[in-house]
CSV table of C-alpha atoms in Angstrom, one decimal:
chain,number,residue,atom,x,y,z
A,244,MET,CA,24.8,-3.2,9.6
A,245,ALA,CA,24.4,0.4,8.5
A,246,GLU,CA,22.7,2.1,11.3
A,247,LEU,CA,20.9,4.6,9.0
A,248,LEU,CA,19.6,1.8,6.8
A,249,GLN,CA,18.4,0.0,9.8
A,250,GLN,CA,16.6,3.0,11.1
A,251,ILE,CA,14.9,3.5,7.7
A,252,ALA,CA,13.9,-0.2,7.3
A,253,GLU,CA,12.7,-0.7,10.9
A,254,GLY,CA,11.2,2.7,11.3
A,255,GLY,CA,8.8,2.5,8.4
A,256,LEU,CA,10.7,5.2,6.6
A,257,CYS,CA,10.7,3.5,3.2
A,258,ARG,CA,8.6,3.3,0.0
A,259,PHE,CA,8.8,1.2,-3.1
A,260,ALA,CA,7.2,2.2,-6.5
A,261,ASP,CA,7.6,1.3,-10.1
A,262,SER,CA,7.5,4.8,-11.5
A,263,VAL,CA,6.3,8.3,-10.9
A,264,PRO,CA,5.1,10.9,-13.5
A,265,SER,CA,7.6,13.6,-12.5
A,266,TRP,CA,10.4,14.5,-10.2
A,267,GLN,CA,8.0,16.5,-8.1
A,268,GLU,CA,5.9,13.5,-7.4
A,269,ALA,CA,9.1,11.5,-6.6
A,270,VAL,CA,9.9,14.2,-4.0
A,271,ARG,CA,6.4,14.1,-2.5
A,272,LEU,CA,6.3,10.3,-2.4
A,273,GLY,CA,9.8,10.2,-0.9
A,274,ALA,CA,8.8,12.6,1.9
A,275,GLU,CA,5.6,10.8,2.8
A,276,PRO,CA,7.2,8.5,5.4
A,277,LEU,CA,8.8,11.6,7.1
A,278,ILE,CA,5.4,13.4,7.2
A,279,GLU,CA,3.5,10.3,8.4
A,280,GLY,CA,6.1,9.7,11.1
A,281,GLY,CA,5.9,13.2,12.4
A,282,TYR,CA,9.4,14.2,11.4
A,283,VAL,CA,8.2,17.0,9.2
A,284,ASP,CA,5.1,19.0,8.5
A,285,ALA,CA,3.2,18.4,5.3
A,286,GLY,CA,4.8,21.4,3.6
A,287,TYR,CA,8.3,20.0,3.7
A,288,SER,CA,8.1,18.3,0.2
A,289,GLU,CA,7.1,21.7,-1.3
A,290,GLN,CA,10.1,23.3,0.3
A,291,ILE,CA,12.3,20.7,-1.3
A,292,ILE,CA,10.7,21.2,-4.7
A,293,ASP,CA,11.2,25.0,-4.3
A,294,CYS,CA,14.9,24.4,-3.6
A,295,ILE,CA,15.3,22.1,-6.6
A,296,ARG,CA,13.6,24.7,-8.9
A,297,ARG,CA,15.8,27.4,-7.5
A,298,TYR,CA,19.2,25.6,-7.5
A,299,GLY,CA,18.7,22.8,-10.0
A,300,PRO,CA,19.2,19.0,-9.4
A,301,TYR,CA,22.4,19.5,-7.2
A,302,MET,CA,21.3,16.7,-5.0
A,303,VAL,CA,21.3,14.0,-7.7
A,304,PHE,CA,24.5,12.0,-7.6
A,305,ASP,CA,26.1,9.3,-9.7
A,306,HIS,CA,24.8,5.7,-9.8
A,307,GLY,CA,21.1,6.8,-9.6
A,308,ALA,CA,21.0,8.1,-6.1
A,309,ALA,CA,19.6,11.4,-4.8
A,310,MET,CA,19.4,13.2,-1.5
A,311,PRO,CA,16.4,15.6,-1.7
A,312,HIS,CA,16.3,18.1,1.2
A,313,ALA,CA,15.4,21.7,1.9
A,314,GLN,CA,18.1,24.1,2.8
A,315,GLN,CA,18.6,26.6,5.6
A,316,GLU,CA,17.0,24.9,8.5
A,317,PRO,CA,13.5,24.6,7.2
A,318,SER,CA,10.8,25.6,9.6
A,319,CYS,CA,8.7,22.5,9.2
A,320,VAL,CA,11.2,20.0,10.4
A,321,ARG,CA,10.3,18.7,13.8
A,322,ARG,CA,13.0,16.0,14.2
A,323,THR,CA,15.9,14.7,12.1
A,324,GLY,CA,15.3,11.7,9.9
A,325,VAL,CA,16.0,10.2,6.5
A,326,SER,CA,13.5,8.3,4.3
A,327,PHE,CA,14.1,6.0,1.4
A,328,LEU,CA,12.2,5.7,-1.9
A,329,ARG,CA,13.2,3.0,-4.5
A,330,LEU,CA,11.8,3.5,-8.1
A,331,ARG,CA,12.0,0.8,-10.8
A,332,GLU,CA,12.2,3.4,-13.5
A,333,ALA,CA,14.5,6.4,-13.1
A,334,VAL,CA,12.9,9.8,-12.7
A,335,ASP,CA,14.5,12.7,-14.6
A,336,PHE,CA,15.3,15.8,-12.5
A,337,GLY,CA,16.5,17.8,-15.5
A,338,PRO,CA,20.0,18.8,-16.6
A,339,GLY,CA,22.8,19.3,-14.2
A,340,ALA,CA,25.2,22.3,-14.2
A,341,ASP,CA,27.2,20.6,-16.9
A,342,GLY,CA,24.1,19.9,-19.0
A,343,THR,CA,24.1,16.2,-18.4
A,344,PRO,CA,20.7,14.6,-17.5
A,345,LYS,CA,20.3,14.0,-13.7
A,346,THR,CA,18.2,10.9,-13.1
A,347,ALA,CA,17.6,8.8,-9.9
A,348,ARG,CA,16.0,5.6,-8.8
A,349,LEU,CA,16.9,5.9,-5.1
A,350,LEU,CA,15.9,8.9,-3.2
A,351,PHE,CA,17.1,9.4,0.4
A,352,THR,CA,15.0,12.4,1.6
A,353,LEU,CA,16.8,14.2,4.4
A,354,ALA,CA,15.2,16.3,7.1
A,355,ALA,CA,17.4,17.9,9.8
A,356,ARG,CA,16.7,20.2,12.7
A,357,ASP,CA,20.0,22.0,12.6
A,358,PRO,CA,23.2,22.2,10.6
A,359,GLU,CA,25.1,19.7,12.8
A,360,GLU,CA,22.5,17.0,12.4
A,361,HIS,CA,22.3,17.9,8.7
A,362,LEU,CA,26.1,17.2,8.3
A,363,ASP,CA,25.8,14.0,10.4
A,364,CYS,CA,23.1,12.7,8.0
A,365,ILE,CA,25.1,13.7,4.9
A,366,ARG,CA,28.2,11.8,6.3
A,367,SER,CA,26.1,8.7,6.7
A,368,LEU,CA,24.6,9.0,3.3
A,369,ALA,CA,28.0,9.6,1.7
A,370,TYR,CA,29.1,6.1,2.8
A,371,ILE,CA,26.0,4.6,1.2
A,372,PHE,CA,26.5,6.6,-2.0
A,373,LEU,CA,30.1,5.5,-2.3
A,374,ASN,CA,29.2,1.8,-2.0
A,375,GLU,CA,28.0,0.9,-5.5
A,376,PRO,CA,27.3,-2.8,-4.8
A,377,LEU,CA,25.0,-1.7,-1.9
A,378,LEU,CA,23.3,0.8,-4.2
A,379,ASP,CA,22.7,-2.0,-6.8
A,380,ASP,CA,21.1,-4.2,-4.1
A,381,LEU,CA,19.0,-1.3,-2.9
A,382,MET,CA,17.7,-0.7,-6.4
A,383,ALA,CA,16.4,-4.3,-6.3
A,384,ALA,CA,14.8,-3.9,-2.9
A,385,ASP,CA,11.1,-4.5,-2.6
A,386,THR,CA,10.7,-4.7,1.2
A,387,PRO,CA,12.3,-3.3,4.4
A,388,GLU,CA,13.8,-6.7,4.9
A,389,ASP,CA,15.5,-6.4,1.5
A,390,ILE,CA,17.1,-3.1,2.7
A,391,LEU,CA,18.4,-4.9,5.9
A,392,ALA,CA,19.8,-7.8,3.9
A,393,ALA,CA,21.6,-5.4,1.5
A,394,ALA,CA,23.1,-3.6,4.4
A,395,GLU,CA,24.3,-6.9,5.9
A,396,ARG,CA,25.8,-8.0,2.5
A,397,HIS,CA,27.6,-4.7,1.9
A,398,PRO,CA,29.1,-3.2,5.1
A,399,LEU,CA,29.9,0.5,4.9
A,400,GLU,CA,33.5,1.6,5.1
A,401,GLY,CA,34.1,4.0,7.9
A,402,GLU,CA,31.5,2.6,10.2
A,403,ASP,CA,32.4,1.6,13.7
């Protein structure tokens, strides 16, 4: 089973919603489990929003997955963690660098204490983002148990 998905599901780091009114609200909702779990201070979601406003939706990938995070070792990160938000309706983050719309239904909000832990989390998330059958199952998830079942059904390549 994917260790990261297990940590998310068993650690209460997941949320499920039908829709949100804006990408900013998606970022805030996605960061809630990290705030509630003491991973980050309350201002972390606003740091992420500022990064997206400054750099655009660089963290929205194919197949409806996004990895919101603040850059340059944000001061409000207390410990490294990743949370998960599944939306039934995609949220629009605006146009990408090439002008195409960037939308997401799965948000994996990343908070890292240092660059090394940041890269470790990105590596783990890359395996998830490259596994389209897993992403499809995660888009249908309604509970932490659904996340665990999806991870069991779709093992990640590169995992030990």
